Coordinates of N, CA and C in Angstrom, one line a residue:
X1 N 0.8 -1.1 0.0 CA 0.2 -0.1 0.2 C 1.0 1.2 -0.2
X2 N 0.4 2.3 -0.9 CA 1.3 3.7 -1.0 C 0.9 4.5 -0.1
X3 N 2.1 5.1 0.3 CA 1.6 6.2 1.4 C 0.7 7.7 0.5
X4 N -0.2 8.0 1.5 CA -0.8 9.2 0.5 C -0.4 10.1 0.2
X5 N -0.8 10.8 -0.9 CA -0.3 11.6 -1.7 C 0.1 13.4 -0.8
X6 N 1.2 13.8 -0.9 CA 1.1 15.0 -0.6 C 2.1 16.2 -1.0
X7 N 1.7 17.4 -0.7 CA 2.4 18.4 -1.2 C 3.7 18.8 -0.2
X8 N 4.6 18.7 -0.9 CA 5.8 19.3 -0.3 C 5.7 20.5 0.2
X9 N 6.4 20.9 1.3 CA 6.3 22.2 2.1 C 7.2 23.2 1.7
X10 N 8.1 22.7 0.8 CA 9.0 23.7 0.5 C 8.5 24.3 -0.8
X11 N 7.4 24.5 -1.5 CA 6.8 25.1 -2.3 C 7.3 26.6 -2.5
X12 N 6.6 27.2 -3.4 CA 6.9 28.8 -3.4 C 6.1 29.3 -2.3
X13 N 6.7 30.7 -2.0 CA 6.1 31.3 -0.6 C 4.7 32.2 -1.4
X14 N 4.8 32.5 -2.8 CA 3.4 32.7 -3.2 C 3.3 32.8 -4.7
X15 N 2.0 32.8 -4.8 CA 2.0 32.6 -6.2 C 0.6 33.8 -7.2
X16 N 0.5 33.4 -8.0 CA -0.3 34.4 -8.7 C -2.1 34.2 -8.4
X17 N -3.0 35.1 -8.6 CA -4.2 34.4 -8.0 C -4.7 33.5 -9.0
X18 N -4.7 33.4 -9.8 CA -5.3 33.0 -11.5 C -4.9 31.7 -11.5
X19 N -3.2 31.5 -11.4 CA -2.9 30.2 -10.8 C -2.7 29.4 -10.1
X20 N -3.2 29.9 -9.1 CA -3.5 29.0 -7.9 C -4.9 28.7 -7.6
X21 N -6.0 29.5 -8.0 CA -7.3 28.8 -8.1 C -7.7 28.0 -9.7
X22 N -6.5 28.1 -10.4 CA -6.7 27.4 -11.3 C -6.1 25.8 -10.8
X23 N -4.7 25.8 -10.5 CA -4.5 24.8 -9.7 C -4.9 23.9 -8.5
X24 N -5.6 24.8 -7.9 CA -6.4 24.0 -6.8 C -7.9 23.6 -7.1
X25 N -8.2 23.5 -8.5 CA -9.0 23.0 -9.6 C -10.5 23.6 -9.0
X26 N -10.4 25.2 -8.9 CA -11.9 26.0 -8.7 C -12.3 26.5 -10.1
X27 N -11.3 26.3 -11.2 CA -11.8 26.7 -12.4 C -11.3 25.7 -13.3
X28 N -11.8 25.2 -14.7 CA -11.3 24.5 -15.5 C -10.2 24.7 -16.1
X29 N -9.7 25.9 -16.3 CA -8.8 26.3 -17.3 C -8.5 27.8 -16.5
X30 N -6.9 28.0 -16.8 CA -6.1 29.2 -16.4 C -7.0 30.4 -16.9
X31 N -7.2 30.5 -18.0 CA -7.7 31.8 -18.8 C -9.0 31.9 -18.2
X32 N -10.0 30.7 -18.4 CA -11.0 31.1 -17.1 C -10.9 31.6 -15.9
X33 N -10.0 31.6 -15.2 CA -9.5 32.0 -13.9 C -9.4 33.0 -14.2
X34 N -8.5 33.8 -15.3 CA -7.9 34.9 -15.4 C -9.2 35.9 -15.6
X35 N -10.1 35.5 -16.5 CA -11.0 36.0 -17.0 C -12.3 36.5 -15.9
X36 N -12.2 35.3 -14.7 CA -12.8 35.2 -13.9 C -12.2 36.9 -12.6
X37 N -11.1 36.7 -12.3 CA -10.2 38.0 -12.0 C -10.7 39.5 -12.7
X38 N -10.4 39.4 -14.1 CA -10.2 40.8 -14.7 C -11.8 41.2 -14.5
X39 N -13.2 40.2 -14.2 CA -14.2 40.5 -14.3 C -14.9 40.8 -12.8
X40 N -14.0 40.7 -11.7 CA -13.8 41.5 -10.5 C -15.0 40.3 -10.0
X41 N -14.9 39.2 -10.4 CA -15.5 37.9 -9.4 C -15.0 37.6 -8.7
X42 N -13.6 37.7 -8.4 CA -12.7 37.1 -7.5 C -11.9 38.1 -6.6
X43 N -11.8 37.7 -5.3 CA -11.6 39.1 -4.2 C -10.5 38.4 -3.5
X44 N -9.5 38.8 -3.0 CA -8.7 38.4 -2.0 C -8.7 39.1 -0.4
X45 N -8.8 38.6 0.4 CA -8.9 39.6 1.5 C -9.9 40.7 1.6
X46 N -11.0 40.5 0.9 CA -11.9 41.5 0.7 C -11.3 42.5 -0.5
X47 N -10.6 42.8 -1.3 CA -10.2 43.5 -2.2 C -10.6 42.5 -3.6
X48 N -10.9 43.4 -4.5 CA -10.9 42.4 -6.3 C -9.4 42.5 -6.1
X49 N -9.2 41.2 -7.1 CA -7.9 40.7 -7.3 C -7.6 41.1 -8.7
X50 N -6.9 41.2 -9.3 CA -6.0 41.2 -10.5 C -5.8 39.7 -11.1
X51 N -5.6 39.4 -12.3 CA -5.1 37.8 -12.1 C -3.5 37.8 -11.8
X52 N -2.7 38.7 -12.0 CA -1.4 38.7 -11.3 C -0.9 39.1 -9.5
X53 N -2.1 39.4 -9.1 CA -2.0 39.4 -7.6 C -1.7 38.0 -6.9
X54 N -0.6 38.4 -5.8 CA 0.0 37.1 -5.5 C -0.7 36.9 -4.0
X55 N -0.8 35.5 -3.8 CA -1.5 34.7 -2.4 C -0.5 34.3 -2.1
X56 N -0.5 34.3 -0.6 CA 0.1 33.8 0.6 C -0.6 32.6 1.1
X57 N -0.1 31.7 2.1 CA -0.9 30.8 2.8 C -1.7 32.2 4.3
X58 N -2.4 31.9 4.1 CA -3.6 32.3 5.3 C -4.4 33.2 4.5
X59 N -4.4 33.7 3.0 CA -5.3 34.5 2.7 C -6.8 33.8 2.5
X60 N -7.5 34.6 2.1 CA -9.3 34.4 2.0 C -9.4 34.9 0.5
X61 N -9.5 33.8 -0.2 CA -10.2 34.4 -1.4 C -11.6 33.7 -1.9
X62 N -12.8 34.8 -2.1 CA -13.7 34.9 -2.2 C -14.0 34.5 -4.2
X63 N -14.8 33.9 -4.5 CA -15.3 33.5 -6.1 C -16.4 33.2 -6.2
X64 N -17.3 34.1 -7.2 CA -18.4 34.0 -7.2 C -18.3 33.9 -8.8
X65 N -18.8 32.2 -8.7 CA -18.9 31.7 -10.3 C -20.1 30.9 -10.5
X66 N -20.9 30.8 -11.3 CA -22.3 30.8 -11.5 C -23.2 30.8 -10.6
X67 N -23.2 31.9 -10.2 CA -24.1 32.2 -9.0 C -23.8 31.9 -7.6
X68 N -23.1 31.0 -7.9 CA -22.3 30.3 -6.6 C -21.2 31.1 -5.6
X69 N -21.0 31.4 -4.4 CA -20.1 32.0 -4.2 C -19.2 31.1 -3.1
X70 N -17.8 30.9 -3.3 CA -17.1 30.0 -2.8 C -16.5 30.8 -2.0
X71 N -15.6 30.3 -0.7 CA -15.1 31.3 0.2 C -13.9 30.3 0.4
X72 N -12.6 30.0 0.1 CA -11.5 29.3 0.5 C -10.5 29.9 1.2
X73 N -9.6 29.4 2.1 CA -8.9 30.0 2.6 C -7.2 28.9 2.4
X74 N -6.2 30.1 1.9 CA -5.2 29.7 1.2 C -4.0 28.5 2.4
X75 N -4.1 27.1 2.0 CA -3.2 26.6 3.2 C -2.0 26.3 2.8
X76 N -1.8 25.8 1.4 CA -0.5 25.6 0.9 C -0.5 26.6 -0.7
X77 N 0.7 27.1 -0.9 CA 0.6 27.7 -2.4 C 1.6 26.3 -3.3
X78 N 0.5 26.5 -4.5 CA 0.9 25.6 -5.7 C 0.7 26.4 -6.7
X79 N 1.8 25.8 -7.8 CA 1.6 26.7 -9.1 C 1.0 25.6 -10.3
X80 N 1.5 25.0 -10.0 CA 1.0 23.5 -11.0 C -0.4 22.7 -10.9
X81 N -0.7 22.5 -11.7 CA -2.1 21.5 -11.8 C -2.0 20.1 -11.1
X82 N -2.6 19.8 -9.9 CA -2.0 18.6 -9.2 C -3.6 18.2 -9.3
X83 N -3.5 16.9 -8.5 CA -4.9 15.5 -8.6 C -5.5 16.3 -7.5
X84 N -6.8 15.7 -7.3 CA -8.0 16.5 -6.5 C -7.6 16.0 -5.4
X85 N -6.7 15.0 -4.7 CA -6.6 14.5 -3.6 C -5.6 15.6 -2.9
X86 N -4.5 15.9 -4.0 CA -3.8 16.9 -3.3 C -3.8 18.2 -3.3
X87 N -4.9 18.5 -4.1 CA -5.4 20.3 -4.3 C -6.4 20.0 -3.1
X88 N -7.0 19.1 -2.4 CA -8.3 19.4 -1.6 C -7.4 19.9 -0.1
X89 N -5.9 19.2 0.0 CA -4.9 19.8 1.1 C -4.2 21.3 1.1
X90 N -4.8 21.3 -0.6 CA -3.8 23.2 0.2 C -4.8 24.3 -0.4
X91 N -6.2 23.9 0.3 CA -7.1 24.5 0.7 C -8.2 24.6 1.3
X92 N -8.8 25.6 2.4 CA -9.9 25.2 3.7 C -10.6 25.6 3.3
X93 N -11.9 25.1 2.9 CA -13.0 25.4 2.0 C -13.9 26.2 3.4
X94 N -14.5 27.2 3.5 CA -15.3 27.9 4.3 C -16.5 28.6 3.3
X95 N -16.9 27.9 2.2 CA -18.3 28.0 1.4 C -19.6 27.7 2.6
X96 N -20.3 28.7 2.2 CA -21.7 28.3 2.8 C -22.3 27.4 2.0
X97 N -23.5 26.9 2.8 CA -23.7 25.2 2.3 C -25.0 25.9 0.9
X98 N -25.3 24.8 -0.2 CA -26.0 25.4 -1.4 C -27.6 25.4 -0.4
X99 N -28.5 26.5 -1.1 CA -29.8 26.8 -0.5 C -30.5 25.0 -0.9
X100 N -31.2 24.7 -0.1 CA -32.1 23.5 -0.6 C -32.9 23.8 -1.6
X101 N -32.9 22.5 -2.0 CA -33.9 22.2 -3.4 C -35.2 23.0 -3.3
X102 N -35.8 22.6 -2.2 CA -37.2 23.3 -2.1 C -37.1 25.1 -2.6
X103 N -35.9 25.5 -1.7 CA -35.6 27.2 -2.2 C -35.5 27.6 -3.7
X104 N -34.7 26.5 -4.2 CA -34.5 27.0 -5.5 C -35.7 26.6 -6.7
X105 N -36.1 25.6 -6.3 CA -38.1 24.8 -7.1 C -38.7 26.3 -6.8
X106 N -38.9 27.0 -5.7 CA -40.0 28.1 -5.5 C -39.5 29.4 -6.6
X107 N -38.2 29.5 -6.7 CA -37.9 30.9 -7.8 C -38.5 30.8 -8.7
X108 N -39.5 32.0 -9.4 CA -39.8 32.1 -10.5 C -39.1 32.0 -11.5
X109 N -39.5 31.5 -12.6 CA -38.1 31.2 -14.1 C -39.1 31.6 -15.3
X110 N -38.8 31.7 -15.9 CA -39.4 32.3 -17.1 C -39.0 31.2 -18.2
X111 N -40.0 30.9 -19.0 CA -39.2 29.9 -20.0 C -38.2 30.3 -21.3
X112 N -38.0 29.2 -21.5 CA -36.7 29.9 -22.1 C -37.0 30.6 -23.2
X113 N -36.4 31.7 -23.8 CA -36.4 32.1 -25.3 C -38.1 32.7 -25.0
X114 N -38.5 33.2 -24.0 CA -39.8 33.9 -24.1 C -39.1 35.1 -24.3
X115 N -37.9 36.1 -23.8 CA -37.8 37.1 -23.9 C -38.0 37.8 -22.5
X116 N -38.0 39.3 -22.5 CA -37.8 40.0 -21.3 C -39.6 40.2 -21.1
X117 N -39.5 40.7 -20.0 CA -41.1 40.3 -19.5 C -41.9 41.9 -20.2
X118 N -42.8 41.7 -20.6 CA -43.8 42.9 -20.9 C -44.6 43.9 -19.9
X119 N -44.8 44.8 -20.2 CA -45.2 45.6 -19.6 C -46.6 45.1 -18.5
X120 N -47.2 44.3 -19.0 CA -48.5 43.8 -18.7 C -47.6 42.7 -17.5
X121 N -46.8 41.8 -18.0 CA -45.9 41.0 -17.0 C -45.3 42.0 -15.8
X122 N -44.8 43.1 -15.8 CA -44.0 43.5 -15.1 C -45.2 44.0 -13.9
X123 N -46.4 44.4 -14.5 CA -46.9 45.2 -13.5 C -48.0 43.8 -12.6
X124 N -48.1 42.6 -13.1 CA -48.7 41.8 -12.4 C -47.7 40.8 -11.5
X125 N -46.4 40.9 -11.6 CA -45.4 40.6 -11.0 C -45.4 41.4 -9.6
X126 N -45.2 42.9 -10.0 CA -45.6 43.9 -9.2 C -46.3 44.0 -8.3
X127 N -47.7 43.6 -8.6 CA -49.0 43.3 -8.0 C -49.0 41.9 -6.9
X128 N -48.3 41.1 -7.7 CA -48.4 40.2 -6.9 C -47.4 40.1 -5.4
X129 N -46.3 40.8 -5.6 CA -45.3 41.4 -4.3 C -45.6 42.1 -3.9
X130 N -46.6 42.9 -3.7 CA -47.5 44.1 -3.0 C -46.5 45.4 -3.5
X131 N -46.2 45.6 -4.6 CA -45.4 46.8 -4.9 C -45.9 47.9 -5.5
X132 N -47.3 47.9 -5.6 CA -48.4 48.7 -6.0 C -48.6 49.7 -5.5
X133 N -49.0 50.9 -5.7 CA -49.3 51.9 -4.5 C -50.9 51.6 -4.5
X134 N -51.7 51.3 -5.2 CA -52.9 50.9 -5.2 C -53.6 50.0 -4.2

């Protein structure tokens, strides 16, 4: 039986944020990670991050991707993409749990391809939510 995989502790002291979030498998490609940084969807210690911003152990990274917010703490810095078990050792996931399916099912959704709501649709929605003066 082989020993459990681990990341050597003599790795770099810091790495680019886009490279790190790609290496720990939060994004499929590094270019997608860089695009998320440029789009303002990645924050490091509360500040919006550019792709080349360095991250160090202990930094908090917040990522908004496909409507879900991920909050991770940098445990170890890596620059190369590694296997999932090793990547899991490099971060501490502090993300809130996803909402229950009942809540997601109760959210109103328009049929695909129906376009924007008409004025009549908006008035009906406002009336239903109690946002009218009458």
